[in-house]
Tab-separated table of C-alpha atoms in Angstrom:
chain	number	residue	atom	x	y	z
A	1	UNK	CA	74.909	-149.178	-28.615
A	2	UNK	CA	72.844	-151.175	-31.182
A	3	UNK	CA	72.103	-154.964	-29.901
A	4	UNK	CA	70.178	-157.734	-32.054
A	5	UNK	CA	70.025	-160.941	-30.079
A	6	UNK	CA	68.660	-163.868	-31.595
A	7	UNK	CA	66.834	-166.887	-29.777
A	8	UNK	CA	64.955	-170.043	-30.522
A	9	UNK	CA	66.885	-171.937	-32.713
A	10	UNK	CA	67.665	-175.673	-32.317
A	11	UNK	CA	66.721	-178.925	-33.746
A	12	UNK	CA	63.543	-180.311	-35.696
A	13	UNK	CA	62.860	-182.627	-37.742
A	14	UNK	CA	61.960	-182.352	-41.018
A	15	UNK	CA	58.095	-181.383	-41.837
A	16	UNK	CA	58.159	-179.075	-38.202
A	17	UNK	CA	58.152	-175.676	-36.807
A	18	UNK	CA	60.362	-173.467	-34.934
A	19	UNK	CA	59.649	-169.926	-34.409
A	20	UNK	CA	63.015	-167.300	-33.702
A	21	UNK	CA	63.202	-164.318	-32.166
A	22	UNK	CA	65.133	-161.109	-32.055
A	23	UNK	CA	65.335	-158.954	-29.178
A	24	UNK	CA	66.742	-155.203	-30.408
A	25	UNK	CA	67.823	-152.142	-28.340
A	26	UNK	CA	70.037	-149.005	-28.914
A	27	UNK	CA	68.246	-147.632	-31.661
A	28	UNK	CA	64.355	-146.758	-32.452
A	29	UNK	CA	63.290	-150.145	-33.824
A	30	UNK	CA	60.497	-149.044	-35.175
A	31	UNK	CA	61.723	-146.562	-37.862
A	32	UNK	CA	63.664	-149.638	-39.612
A	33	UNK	CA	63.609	-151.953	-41.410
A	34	UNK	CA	64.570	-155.434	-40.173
A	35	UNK	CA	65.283	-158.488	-42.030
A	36	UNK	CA	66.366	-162.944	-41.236
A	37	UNK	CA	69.802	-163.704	-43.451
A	38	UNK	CA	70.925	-167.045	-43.139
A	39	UNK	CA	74.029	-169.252	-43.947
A	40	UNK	CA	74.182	-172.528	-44.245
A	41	UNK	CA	77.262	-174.751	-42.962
A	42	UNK	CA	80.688	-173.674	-45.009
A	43	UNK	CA	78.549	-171.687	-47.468
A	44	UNK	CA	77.586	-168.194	-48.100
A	45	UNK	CA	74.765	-165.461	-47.088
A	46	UNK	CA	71.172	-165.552	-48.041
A	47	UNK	CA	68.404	-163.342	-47.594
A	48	UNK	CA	65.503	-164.858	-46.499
A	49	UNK	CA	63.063	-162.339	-45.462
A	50	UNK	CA	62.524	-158.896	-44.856
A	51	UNK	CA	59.650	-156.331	-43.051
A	52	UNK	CA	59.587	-152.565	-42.989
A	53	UNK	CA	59.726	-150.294	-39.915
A	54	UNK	CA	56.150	-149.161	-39.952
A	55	UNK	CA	53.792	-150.423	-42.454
A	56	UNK	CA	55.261	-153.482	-41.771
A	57	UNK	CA	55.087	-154.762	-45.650
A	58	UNK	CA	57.399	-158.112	-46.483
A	59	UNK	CA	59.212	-159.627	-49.066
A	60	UNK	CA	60.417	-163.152	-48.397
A	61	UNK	CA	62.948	-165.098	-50.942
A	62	UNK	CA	61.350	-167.706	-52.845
A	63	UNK	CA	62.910	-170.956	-51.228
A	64	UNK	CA	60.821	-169.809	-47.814
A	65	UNK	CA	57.819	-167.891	-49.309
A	66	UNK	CA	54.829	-169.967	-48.409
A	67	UNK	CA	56.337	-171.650	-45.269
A	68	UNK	CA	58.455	-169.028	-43.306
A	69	UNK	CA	56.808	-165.325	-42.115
A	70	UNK	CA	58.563	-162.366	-40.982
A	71	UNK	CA	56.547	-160.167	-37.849
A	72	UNK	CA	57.566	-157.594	-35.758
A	73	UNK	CA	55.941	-156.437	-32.191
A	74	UNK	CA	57.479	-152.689	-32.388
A	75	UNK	CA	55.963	-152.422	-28.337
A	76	UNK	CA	58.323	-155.493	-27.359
A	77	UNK	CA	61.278	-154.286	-29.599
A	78	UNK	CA	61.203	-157.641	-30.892
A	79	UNK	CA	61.464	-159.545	-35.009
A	80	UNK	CA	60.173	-162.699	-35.546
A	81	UNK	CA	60.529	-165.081	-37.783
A	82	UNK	CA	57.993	-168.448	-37.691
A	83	UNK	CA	59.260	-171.263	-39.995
A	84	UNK	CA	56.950	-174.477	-40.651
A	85	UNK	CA	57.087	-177.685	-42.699
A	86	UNK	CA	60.999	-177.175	-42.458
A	87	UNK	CA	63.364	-178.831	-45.164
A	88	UNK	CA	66.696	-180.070	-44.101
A	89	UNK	CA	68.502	-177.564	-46.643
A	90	UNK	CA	67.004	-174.942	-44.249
A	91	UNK	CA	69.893	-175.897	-41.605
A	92	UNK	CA	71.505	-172.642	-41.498
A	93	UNK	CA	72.700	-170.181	-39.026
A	94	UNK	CA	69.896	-167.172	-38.727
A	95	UNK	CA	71.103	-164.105	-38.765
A	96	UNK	CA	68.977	-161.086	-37.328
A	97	UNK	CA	70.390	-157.639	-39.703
A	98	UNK	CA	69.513	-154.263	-38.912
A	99	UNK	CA	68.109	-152.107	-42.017
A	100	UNK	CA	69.399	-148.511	-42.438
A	101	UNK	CA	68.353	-145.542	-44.809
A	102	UNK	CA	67.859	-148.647	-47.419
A	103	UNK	CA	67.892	-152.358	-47.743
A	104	UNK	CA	71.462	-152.935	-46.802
A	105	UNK	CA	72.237	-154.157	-42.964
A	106	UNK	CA	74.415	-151.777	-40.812
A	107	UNK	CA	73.931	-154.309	-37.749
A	108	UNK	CA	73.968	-158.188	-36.639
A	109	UNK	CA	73.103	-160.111	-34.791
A	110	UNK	CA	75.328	-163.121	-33.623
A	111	UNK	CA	73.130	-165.854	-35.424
A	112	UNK	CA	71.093	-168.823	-33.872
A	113	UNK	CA	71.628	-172.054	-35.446
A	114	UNK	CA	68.556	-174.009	-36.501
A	115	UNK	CA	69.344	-177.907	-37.577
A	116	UNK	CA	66.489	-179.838	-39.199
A	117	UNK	CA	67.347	-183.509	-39.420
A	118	UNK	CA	65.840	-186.948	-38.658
B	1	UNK	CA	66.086	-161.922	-59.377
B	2	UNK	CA	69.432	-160.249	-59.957
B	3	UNK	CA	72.110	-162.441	-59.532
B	4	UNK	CA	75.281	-161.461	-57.919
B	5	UNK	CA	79.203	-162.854	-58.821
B	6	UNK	CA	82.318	-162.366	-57.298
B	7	UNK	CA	85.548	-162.605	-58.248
B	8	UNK	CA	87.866	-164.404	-57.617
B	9	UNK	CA	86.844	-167.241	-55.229
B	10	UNK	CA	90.012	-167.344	-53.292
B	11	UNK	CA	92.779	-164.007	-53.211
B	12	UNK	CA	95.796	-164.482	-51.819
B	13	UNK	CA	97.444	-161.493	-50.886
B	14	UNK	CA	100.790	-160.772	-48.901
B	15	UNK	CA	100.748	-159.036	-45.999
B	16	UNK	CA	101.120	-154.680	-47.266
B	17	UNK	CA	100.098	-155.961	-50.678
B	18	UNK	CA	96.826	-154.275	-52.085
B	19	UNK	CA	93.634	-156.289	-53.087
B	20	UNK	CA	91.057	-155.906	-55.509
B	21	UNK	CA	87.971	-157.340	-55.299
B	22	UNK	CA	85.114	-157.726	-58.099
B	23	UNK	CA	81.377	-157.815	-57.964
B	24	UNK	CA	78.993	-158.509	-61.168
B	25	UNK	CA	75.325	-157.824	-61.147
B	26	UNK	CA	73.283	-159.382	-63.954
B	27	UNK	CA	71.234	-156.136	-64.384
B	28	UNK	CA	71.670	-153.073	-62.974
B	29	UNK	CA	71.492	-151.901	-59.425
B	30	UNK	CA	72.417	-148.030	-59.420
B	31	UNK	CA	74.501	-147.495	-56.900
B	32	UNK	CA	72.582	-149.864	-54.118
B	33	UNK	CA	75.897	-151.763	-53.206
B	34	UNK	CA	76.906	-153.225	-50.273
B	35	UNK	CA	80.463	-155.172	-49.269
B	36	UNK	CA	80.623	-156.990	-45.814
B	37	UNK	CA	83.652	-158.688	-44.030
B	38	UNK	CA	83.285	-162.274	-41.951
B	39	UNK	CA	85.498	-163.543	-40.132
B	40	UNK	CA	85.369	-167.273	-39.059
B	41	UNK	CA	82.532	-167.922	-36.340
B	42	UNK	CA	81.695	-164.147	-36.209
B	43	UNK	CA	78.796	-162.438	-37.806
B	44	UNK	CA	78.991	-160.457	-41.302
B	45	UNK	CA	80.158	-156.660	-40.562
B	46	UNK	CA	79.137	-153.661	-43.399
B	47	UNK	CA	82.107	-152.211	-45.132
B	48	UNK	CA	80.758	-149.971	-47.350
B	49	UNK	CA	77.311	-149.002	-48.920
B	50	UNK	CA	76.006	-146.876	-51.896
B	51	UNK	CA	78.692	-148.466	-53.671
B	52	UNK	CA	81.610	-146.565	-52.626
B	53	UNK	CA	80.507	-144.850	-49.008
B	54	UNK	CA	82.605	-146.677	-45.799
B	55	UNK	CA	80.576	-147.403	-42.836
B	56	UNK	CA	81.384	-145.854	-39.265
B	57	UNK	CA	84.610	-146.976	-38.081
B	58	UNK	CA	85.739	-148.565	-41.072
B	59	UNK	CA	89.295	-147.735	-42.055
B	60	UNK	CA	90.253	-145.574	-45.044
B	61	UNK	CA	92.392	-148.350	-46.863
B	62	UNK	CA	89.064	-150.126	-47.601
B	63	UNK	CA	87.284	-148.231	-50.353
B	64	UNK	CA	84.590	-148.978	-53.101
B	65	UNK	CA	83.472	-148.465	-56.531
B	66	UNK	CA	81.460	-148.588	-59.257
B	67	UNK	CA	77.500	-148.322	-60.638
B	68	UNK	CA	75.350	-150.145	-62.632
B	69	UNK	CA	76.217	-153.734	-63.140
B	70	UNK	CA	80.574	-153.632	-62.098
B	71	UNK	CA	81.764	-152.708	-59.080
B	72	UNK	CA	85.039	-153.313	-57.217
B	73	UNK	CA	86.097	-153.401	-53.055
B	74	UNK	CA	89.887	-152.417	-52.872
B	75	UNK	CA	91.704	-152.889	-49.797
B	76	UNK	CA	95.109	-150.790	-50.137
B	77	UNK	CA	97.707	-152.179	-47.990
B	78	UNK	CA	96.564	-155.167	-46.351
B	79	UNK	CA	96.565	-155.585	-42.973
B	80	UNK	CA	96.251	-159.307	-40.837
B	81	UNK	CA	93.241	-158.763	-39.548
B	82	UNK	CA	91.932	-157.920	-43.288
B	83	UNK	CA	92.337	-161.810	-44.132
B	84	UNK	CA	88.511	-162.979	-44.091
B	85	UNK	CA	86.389	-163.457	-46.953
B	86	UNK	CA	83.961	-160.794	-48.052
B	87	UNK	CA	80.596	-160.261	-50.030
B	88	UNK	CA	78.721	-157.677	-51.678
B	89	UNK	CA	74.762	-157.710	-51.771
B	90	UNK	CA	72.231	-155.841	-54.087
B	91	UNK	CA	69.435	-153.468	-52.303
B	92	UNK	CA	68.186	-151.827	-55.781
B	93	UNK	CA	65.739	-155.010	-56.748
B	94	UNK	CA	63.748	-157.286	-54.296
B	95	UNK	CA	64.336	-160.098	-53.431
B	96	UNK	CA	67.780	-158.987	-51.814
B	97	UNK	CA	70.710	-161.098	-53.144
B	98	UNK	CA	74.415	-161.925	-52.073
B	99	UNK	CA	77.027	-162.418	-53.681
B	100	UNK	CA	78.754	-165.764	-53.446
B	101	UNK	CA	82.026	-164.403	-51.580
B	102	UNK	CA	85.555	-164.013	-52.007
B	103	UNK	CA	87.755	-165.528	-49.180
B	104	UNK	CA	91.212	-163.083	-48.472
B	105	UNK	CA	93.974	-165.045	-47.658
B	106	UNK	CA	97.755	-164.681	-47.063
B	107	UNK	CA	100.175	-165.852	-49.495
């Protein structure tokens, strides 16, 4: 059975860091592509960042690019996701999703909040 | 980046009653499609991909369609635990983009 588990989230204030992880099994992380969706209180999903199985090539959306970074450690099974100078419209639930044959997600995660406030 | 609508916002639907969904792309995305369900405090779950190809375990009375820039989720008969709101996402163009949702509810 396919299992994303997400950790790390939490609170920090604005300007900080928090990195969050995702710990996979059931399925041969490596030959897919993973990807961080998040949603923000009472509103809808975003894509925020995505790497592929093995090149490991990224694409991040442009309200993170420069601050948030996507890594993978296919020996640990494990996704990353390191976010710095954080913004308080970054307060979101993060969602770990599962790539398939393409860029759509067959598999979640059950989210780890992340609140950035003062 | 493409830029993904849904409509309508809200769908109210009686229990039995079909729905129809809609999904706009502001350029075309082929057939790379996707509709999701989420239920309140519970992750997004895939529905269909490719436009109009259900995902393991998901009942026939969900089915999709469409290519290019219109595409529609229909739900045939709908059942109780269909009442949730649902998006569709783009996977033709980077970056990846949602739609904004529509939220199923009974009438």
């Amino acid at each position: 059975e396919v299992q994303l588990l997400e950790s790390g989230g939490g609170l920090v204030q604005p300007g900080g860091s928090l990195r969050l992880s995702c710990a996979a099994s059931g399925f041969s992380f490596s030959s897919y592509g993973m990807n961080w969706v998040r949603q923000a209180p009472g509103k809808g999903l975003q894509w925020v960042s995505g790497i592929s199985g093995s090149s490991g090539s990224t694409d991040y959306a442009d309200s993170v690019k420069g601050r948030f970074t996507i890594s993978r450690d296919n020996s640990k099974n494990t996704l990353y996701l390191q976010m710095n100078s954080l913004r308080a419209e970054d307060t979101a639930v993060y969602y770990c999703a599962k790539g398939d044959s393409k860029w759509y997600f067959d598999c979640w995660g059950l989210g780890t909040l992340v609140t950035v406030s003062s | 980046e493409i830029v993904m609508t849904q409509s309508p916002a809200t769908l109210s639907v009686s229990p039995g009653e079909r729905g129809t969904l809609s999904c706009r792309a502001t350029q075309s995305v082929s057939s790379d499609l996707a509709w999701y369900q989420q239920k309140p405090a519970q992750a997004p779950r895939l529905l269909i991909y490719g436009a109009s190809t259900r995902a393991t375990g998901i009942p026939a009375r969900f089915s999709g369609s469409g290519s290019g820039t219109e595409f529609t989720l229909t739900i045939s008969s709908l059942q109780s635990e269909d009442f949730a709101v649902y998006y569709c996402q783009q996977y033709n163009i980077w970056p990846l983009t949602f739609g904004g949702g529509t939220k199923v509810e009974i009438k």
